[in-house]
Tab-separated table of C-alpha atoms in Angstrom:
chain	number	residue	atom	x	y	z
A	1	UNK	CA	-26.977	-13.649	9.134
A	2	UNK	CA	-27.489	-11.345	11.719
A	3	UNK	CA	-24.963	-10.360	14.399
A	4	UNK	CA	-24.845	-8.522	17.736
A	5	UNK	CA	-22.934	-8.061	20.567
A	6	UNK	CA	-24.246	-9.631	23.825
A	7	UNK	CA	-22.346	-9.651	27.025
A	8	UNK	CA	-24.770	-11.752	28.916
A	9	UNK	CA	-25.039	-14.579	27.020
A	10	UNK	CA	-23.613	-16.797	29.386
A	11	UNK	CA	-26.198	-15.870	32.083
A	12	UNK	CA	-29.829	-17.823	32.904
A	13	UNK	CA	-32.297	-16.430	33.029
A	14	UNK	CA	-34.526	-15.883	35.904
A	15	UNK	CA	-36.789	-19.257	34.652
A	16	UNK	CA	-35.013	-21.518	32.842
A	17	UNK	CA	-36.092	-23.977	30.800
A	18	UNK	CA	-35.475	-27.424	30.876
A	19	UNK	CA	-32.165	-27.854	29.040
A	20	UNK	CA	-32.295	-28.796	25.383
A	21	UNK	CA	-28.823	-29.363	23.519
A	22	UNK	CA	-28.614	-28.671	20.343
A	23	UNK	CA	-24.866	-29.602	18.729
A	24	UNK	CA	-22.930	-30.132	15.901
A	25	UNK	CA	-22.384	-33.261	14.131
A	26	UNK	CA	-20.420	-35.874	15.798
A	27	UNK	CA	-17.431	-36.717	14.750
A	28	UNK	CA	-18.078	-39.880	12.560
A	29	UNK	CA	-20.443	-37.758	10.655
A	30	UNK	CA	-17.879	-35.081	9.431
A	31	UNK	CA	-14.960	-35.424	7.562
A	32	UNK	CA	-12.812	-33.502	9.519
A	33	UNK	CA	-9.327	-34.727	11.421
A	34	UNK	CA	-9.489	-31.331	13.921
A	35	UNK	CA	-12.686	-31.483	16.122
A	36	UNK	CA	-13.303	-28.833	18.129
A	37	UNK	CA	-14.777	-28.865	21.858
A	38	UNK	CA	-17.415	-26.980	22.474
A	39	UNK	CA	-18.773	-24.625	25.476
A	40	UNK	CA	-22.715	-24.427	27.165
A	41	UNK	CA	-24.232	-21.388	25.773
A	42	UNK	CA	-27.414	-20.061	27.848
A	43	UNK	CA	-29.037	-17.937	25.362
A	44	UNK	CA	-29.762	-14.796	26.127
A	45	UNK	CA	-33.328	-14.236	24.463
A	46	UNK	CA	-35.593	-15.581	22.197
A	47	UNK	CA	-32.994	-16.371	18.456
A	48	UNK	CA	-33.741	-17.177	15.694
A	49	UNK	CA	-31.125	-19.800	13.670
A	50	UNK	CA	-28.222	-18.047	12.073
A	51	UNK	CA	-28.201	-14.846	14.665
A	52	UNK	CA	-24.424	-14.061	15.651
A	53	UNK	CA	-23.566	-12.570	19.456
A	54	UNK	CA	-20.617	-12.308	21.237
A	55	UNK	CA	-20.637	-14.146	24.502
A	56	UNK	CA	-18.601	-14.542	27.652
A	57	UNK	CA	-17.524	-17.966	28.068
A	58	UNK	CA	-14.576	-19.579	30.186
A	59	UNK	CA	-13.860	-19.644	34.182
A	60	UNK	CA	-13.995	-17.222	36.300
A	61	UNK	CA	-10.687	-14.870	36.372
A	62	UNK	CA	-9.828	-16.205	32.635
A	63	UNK	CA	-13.481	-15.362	30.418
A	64	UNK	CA	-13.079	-14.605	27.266
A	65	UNK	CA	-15.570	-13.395	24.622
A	66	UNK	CA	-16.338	-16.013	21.802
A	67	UNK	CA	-18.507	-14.971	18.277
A	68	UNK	CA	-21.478	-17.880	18.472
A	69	UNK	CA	-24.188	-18.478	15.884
A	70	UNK	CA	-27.431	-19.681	16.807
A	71	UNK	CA	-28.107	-23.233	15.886
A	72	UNK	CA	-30.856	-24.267	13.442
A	73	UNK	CA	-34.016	-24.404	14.687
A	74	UNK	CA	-33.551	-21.457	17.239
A	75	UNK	CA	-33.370	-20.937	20.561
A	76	UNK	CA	-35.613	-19.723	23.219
A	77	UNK	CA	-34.766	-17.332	26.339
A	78	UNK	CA	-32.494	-19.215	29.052
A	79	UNK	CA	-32.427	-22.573	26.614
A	80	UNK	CA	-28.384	-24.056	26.755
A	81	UNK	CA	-27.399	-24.950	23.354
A	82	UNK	CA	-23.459	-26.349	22.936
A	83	UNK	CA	-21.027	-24.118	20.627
A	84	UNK	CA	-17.425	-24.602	19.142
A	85	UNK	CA	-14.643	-22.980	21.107
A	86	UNK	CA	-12.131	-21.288	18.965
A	87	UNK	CA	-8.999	-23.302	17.982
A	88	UNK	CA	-6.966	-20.183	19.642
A	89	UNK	CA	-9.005	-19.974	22.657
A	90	UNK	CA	-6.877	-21.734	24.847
A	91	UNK	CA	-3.620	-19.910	23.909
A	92	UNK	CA	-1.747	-18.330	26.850
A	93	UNK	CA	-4.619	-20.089	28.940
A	94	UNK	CA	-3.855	-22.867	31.437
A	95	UNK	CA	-6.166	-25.950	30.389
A	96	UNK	CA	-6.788	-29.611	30.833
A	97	UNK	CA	-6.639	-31.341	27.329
A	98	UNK	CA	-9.725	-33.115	26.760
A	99	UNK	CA	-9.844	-35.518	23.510
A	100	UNK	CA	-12.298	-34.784	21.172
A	101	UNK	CA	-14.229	-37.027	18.402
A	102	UNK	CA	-13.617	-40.523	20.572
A	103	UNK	CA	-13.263	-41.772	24.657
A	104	UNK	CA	-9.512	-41.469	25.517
A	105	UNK	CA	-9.739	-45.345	26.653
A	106	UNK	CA	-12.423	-47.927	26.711
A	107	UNK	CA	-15.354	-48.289	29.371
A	108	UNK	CA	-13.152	-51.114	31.408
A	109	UNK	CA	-9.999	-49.592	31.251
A	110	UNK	CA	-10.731	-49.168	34.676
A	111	UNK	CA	-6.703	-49.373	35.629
A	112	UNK	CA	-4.902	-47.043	33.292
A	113	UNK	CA	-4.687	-44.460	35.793
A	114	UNK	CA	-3.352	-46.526	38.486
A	115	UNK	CA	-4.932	-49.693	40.910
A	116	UNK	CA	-5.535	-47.248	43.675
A	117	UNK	CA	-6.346	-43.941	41.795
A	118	UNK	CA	-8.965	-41.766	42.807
A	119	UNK	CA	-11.067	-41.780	39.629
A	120	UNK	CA	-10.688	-46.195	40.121
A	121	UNK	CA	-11.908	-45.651	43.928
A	122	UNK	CA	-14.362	-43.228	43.913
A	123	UNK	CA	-15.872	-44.507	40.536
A	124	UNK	CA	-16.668	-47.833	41.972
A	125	UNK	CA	-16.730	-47.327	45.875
A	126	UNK	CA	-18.304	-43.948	46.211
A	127	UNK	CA	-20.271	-43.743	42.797
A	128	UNK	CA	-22.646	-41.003	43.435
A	129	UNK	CA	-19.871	-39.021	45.435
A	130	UNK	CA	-17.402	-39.309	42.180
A	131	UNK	CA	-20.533	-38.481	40.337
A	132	UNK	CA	-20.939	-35.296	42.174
A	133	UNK	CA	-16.895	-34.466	41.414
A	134	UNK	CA	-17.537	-35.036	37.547
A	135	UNK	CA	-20.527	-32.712	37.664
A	136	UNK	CA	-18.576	-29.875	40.137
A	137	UNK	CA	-15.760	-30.769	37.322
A	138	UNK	CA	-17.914	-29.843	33.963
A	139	UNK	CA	-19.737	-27.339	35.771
A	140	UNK	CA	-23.373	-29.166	35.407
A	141	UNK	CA	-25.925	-29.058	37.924
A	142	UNK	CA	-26.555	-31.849	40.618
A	143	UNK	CA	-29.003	-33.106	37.688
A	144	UNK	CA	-26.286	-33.183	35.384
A	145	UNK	CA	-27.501	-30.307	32.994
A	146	UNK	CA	-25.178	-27.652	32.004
A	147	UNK	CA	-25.748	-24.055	32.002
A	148	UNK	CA	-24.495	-21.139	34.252
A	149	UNK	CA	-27.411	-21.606	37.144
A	150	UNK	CA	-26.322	-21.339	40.250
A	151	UNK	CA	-26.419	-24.990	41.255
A	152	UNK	CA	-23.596	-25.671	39.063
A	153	UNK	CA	-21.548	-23.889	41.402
A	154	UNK	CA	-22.281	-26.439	44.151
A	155	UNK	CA	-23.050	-29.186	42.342
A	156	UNK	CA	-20.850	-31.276	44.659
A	157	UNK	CA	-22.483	-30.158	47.798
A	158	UNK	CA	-25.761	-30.638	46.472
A	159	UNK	CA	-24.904	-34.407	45.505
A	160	UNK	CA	-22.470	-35.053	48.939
A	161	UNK	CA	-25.827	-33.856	50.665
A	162	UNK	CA	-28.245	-36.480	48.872
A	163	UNK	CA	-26.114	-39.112	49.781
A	164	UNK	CA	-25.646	-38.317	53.138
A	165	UNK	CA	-29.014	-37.912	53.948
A	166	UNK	CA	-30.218	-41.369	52.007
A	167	UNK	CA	-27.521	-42.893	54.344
A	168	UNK	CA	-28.664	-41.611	57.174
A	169	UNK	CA	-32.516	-42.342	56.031
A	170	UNK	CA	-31.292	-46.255	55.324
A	171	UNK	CA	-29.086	-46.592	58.741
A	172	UNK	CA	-32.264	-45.177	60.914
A	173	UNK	CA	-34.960	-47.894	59.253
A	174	UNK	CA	-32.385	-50.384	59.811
A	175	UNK	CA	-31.663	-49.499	63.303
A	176	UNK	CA	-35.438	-49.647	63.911
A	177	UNK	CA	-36.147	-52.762	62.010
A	178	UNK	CA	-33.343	-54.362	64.140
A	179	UNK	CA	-34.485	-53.475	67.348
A	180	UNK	CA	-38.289	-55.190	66.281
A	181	UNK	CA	-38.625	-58.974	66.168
A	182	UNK	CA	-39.313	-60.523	62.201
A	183	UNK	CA	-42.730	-60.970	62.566
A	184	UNK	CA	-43.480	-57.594	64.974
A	185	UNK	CA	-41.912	-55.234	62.340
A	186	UNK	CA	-43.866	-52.682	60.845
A	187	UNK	CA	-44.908	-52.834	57.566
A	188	UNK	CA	-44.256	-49.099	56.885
A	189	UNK	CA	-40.461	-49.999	57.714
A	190	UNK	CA	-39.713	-52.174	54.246
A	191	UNK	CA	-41.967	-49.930	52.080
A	192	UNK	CA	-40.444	-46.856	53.172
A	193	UNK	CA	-36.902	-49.067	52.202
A	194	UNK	CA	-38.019	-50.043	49.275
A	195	UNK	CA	-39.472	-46.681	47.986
A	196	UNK	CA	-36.180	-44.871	49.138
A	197	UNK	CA	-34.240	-47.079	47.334
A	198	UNK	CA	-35.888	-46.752	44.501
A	199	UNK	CA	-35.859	-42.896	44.500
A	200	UNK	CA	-32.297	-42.588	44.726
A	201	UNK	CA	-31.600	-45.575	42.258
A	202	UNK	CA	-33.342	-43.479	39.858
A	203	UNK	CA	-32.112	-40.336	40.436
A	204	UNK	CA	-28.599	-41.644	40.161
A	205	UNK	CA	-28.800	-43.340	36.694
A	206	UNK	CA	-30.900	-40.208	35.248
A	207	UNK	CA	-28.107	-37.735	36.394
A	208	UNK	CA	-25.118	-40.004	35.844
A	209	UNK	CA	-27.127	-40.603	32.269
A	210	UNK	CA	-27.005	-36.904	31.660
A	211	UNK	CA	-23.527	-36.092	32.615
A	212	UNK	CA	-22.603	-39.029	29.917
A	213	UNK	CA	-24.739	-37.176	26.937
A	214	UNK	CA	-23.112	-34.039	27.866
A	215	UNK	CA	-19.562	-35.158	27.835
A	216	UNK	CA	-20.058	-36.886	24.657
A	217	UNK	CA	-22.010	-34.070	22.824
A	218	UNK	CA	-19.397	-31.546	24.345
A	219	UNK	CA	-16.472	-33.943	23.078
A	220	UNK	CA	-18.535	-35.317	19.691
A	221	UNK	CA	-18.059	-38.541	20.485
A	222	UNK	CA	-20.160	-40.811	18.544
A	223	UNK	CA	-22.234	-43.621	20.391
A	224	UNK	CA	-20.581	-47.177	19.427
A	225	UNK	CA	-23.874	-49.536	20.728
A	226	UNK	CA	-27.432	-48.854	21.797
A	227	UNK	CA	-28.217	-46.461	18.989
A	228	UNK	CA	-30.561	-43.866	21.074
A	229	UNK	CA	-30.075	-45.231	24.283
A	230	UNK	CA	-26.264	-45.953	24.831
A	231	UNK	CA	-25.896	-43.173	28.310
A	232	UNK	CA	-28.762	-44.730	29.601
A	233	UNK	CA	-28.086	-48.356	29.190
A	234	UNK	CA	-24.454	-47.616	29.953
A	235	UNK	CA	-25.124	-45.663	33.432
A	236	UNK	CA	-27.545	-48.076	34.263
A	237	UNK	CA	-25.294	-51.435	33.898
A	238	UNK	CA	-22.419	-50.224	34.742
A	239	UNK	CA	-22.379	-46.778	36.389
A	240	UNK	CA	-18.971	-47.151	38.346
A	241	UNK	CA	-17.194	-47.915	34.900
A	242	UNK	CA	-18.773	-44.484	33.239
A	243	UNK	CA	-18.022	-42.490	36.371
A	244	UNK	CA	-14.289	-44.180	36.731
A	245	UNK	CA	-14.446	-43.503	32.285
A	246	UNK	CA	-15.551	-39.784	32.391
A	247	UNK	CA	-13.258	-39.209	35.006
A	248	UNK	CA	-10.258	-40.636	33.071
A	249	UNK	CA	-11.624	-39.060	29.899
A	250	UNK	CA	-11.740	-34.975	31.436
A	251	UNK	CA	-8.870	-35.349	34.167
A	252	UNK	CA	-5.879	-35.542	31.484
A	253	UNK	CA	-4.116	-37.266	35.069
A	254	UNK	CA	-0.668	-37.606	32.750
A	255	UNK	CA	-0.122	-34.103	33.909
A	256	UNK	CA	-2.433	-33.136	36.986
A	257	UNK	CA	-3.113	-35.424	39.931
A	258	UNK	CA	-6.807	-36.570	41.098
A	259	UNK	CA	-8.056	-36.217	44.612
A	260	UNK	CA	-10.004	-38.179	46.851
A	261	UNK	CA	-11.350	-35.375	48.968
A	262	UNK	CA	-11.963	-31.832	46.455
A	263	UNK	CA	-15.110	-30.922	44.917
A	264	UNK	CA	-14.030	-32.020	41.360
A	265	UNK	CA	-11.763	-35.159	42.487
A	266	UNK	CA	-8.882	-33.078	41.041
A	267	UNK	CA	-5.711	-31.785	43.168
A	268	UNK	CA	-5.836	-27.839	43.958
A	269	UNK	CA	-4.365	-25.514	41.186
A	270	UNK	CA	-5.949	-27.846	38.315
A	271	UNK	CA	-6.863	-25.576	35.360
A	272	UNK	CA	-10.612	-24.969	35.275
A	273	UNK	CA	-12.692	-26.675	32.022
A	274	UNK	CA	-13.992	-24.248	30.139
């Protein structure tokens, strides 16, 4: 093995690749009671499997260098592979505790944070919007990709955005399909409906599917059904149960509160996830 210090290694570069994990195994294919989480890695260059940097990893005001080795296979510039954190990492750190290896409750526990909890309401009456907080939350991008991109910053804003404006987009054809009678409205009026409709339908179950795959491959947790296709079958059935589930799952809500109204539907002065 090689290794090398890198101080960067955090950082995208300028054209980024679409992202690519590449992980551990999951935890029902180890034999191993302590299961680490693990941390998005943008890699710096061009690596070859086995090469050993130091990178940068953590929130801002509380980033601490971590020793990471290249998975097999290799990496290209700006790909995001996922990493083990060091079991000490978190000392003298403020941190949410995230289980690792399995879901902290099932997919229709919907009530075990409360009847009228944020994660409940937002998960199944504002989908997208709670969505949007998971991704501001795990620091992903508004397509639910991890990496240190810019977007991942607003991830939130981005989402809030594409909701308002597809709410706005469905109000206006419905305001003008009112004001025609049935058989005088024009037939751009329904298609343009339908295809909207369609559009965002999509991009929601992609994006919520991706934020799912990342949680789990971040967490190792295993699938349980749909061998191959368990995020997308799950975020396309049932999205408000996996947003209303991931929230549960990363808010650790025993000790911090949720929020209806901050970017990552946590209460101000929640530690950061790594």
């Amino acid at each position: 093995r090689t290794h090398s210090k890198i101080s960067v290694a955090t950082m995208a570069s300028e054209t980024e690749p679409e992202t690519q994990y590449k992980e551990s195994p999951f935890a029902d294919e180890v034999n191993n009671t302590t299961i680490p989480a693990k941390v998005h890695i943008v890699a710096p260059s061009t690596l070859p499997e086995g090469y050993v940097f130091d990178a940068e990893v953590g929130p801002p005001g509380y980033r601490k260098t971590v020793t990471v080795e290249v998975p097999p296979g290799g990496v290209v510039e700006g790909q995001v592979f996922l990493a083990d954190l060091p079991e000490d990492f978190g000392d003298n750190l403020p941190q949410v505790n995230i289980p690792t290896g399995q879901w902290k409750d099932g997919l229709f526990d919907i009530f075990s944070a409360g009847f009228f909890h944020p994660s409940l309401v937002c998960g199944f009456c504002f989908t997208q919007i709670g969505m949007g907080q998971l991704m501001q939350r795990l620091r992903l991008n508004w397509l639910g990709e991890g990496g240190e991109d810019e977007s991942a910053k607003i991830s939130f804003k981005i989402v809030l955005t594409l909701v308002i404006c597809y709410t706005v987009f469905t109000v206006s054809l419905e305001l003008a399909e009112a004001a025609q009678y049935y058989y005088n409205i024009p037939a751009y009026i329904p298609s343009l409906k339908f295809i909207g409709g369609v559009l965002f339908t999509i991009y929601s179950i992609i994006a919520l599917m991706r934020v799912r795959e990342s949680v789990r491959a971040k967490y190792s947790i295993p699938e349980t059904r749909f061998a191959g296709c368990e995020d997308a079958v799950y975020s396309a059935a049932c999205s408000c149960c996996v947003v209303a589930q991931i929230a549960r799952h990363t808010g650790e809500y025993e000790t911090y509160k949720g929020s209806f109204f901050s970017d990552t539907g946590m209460a101000p002065g929640t530690p950061q996830i790594v």
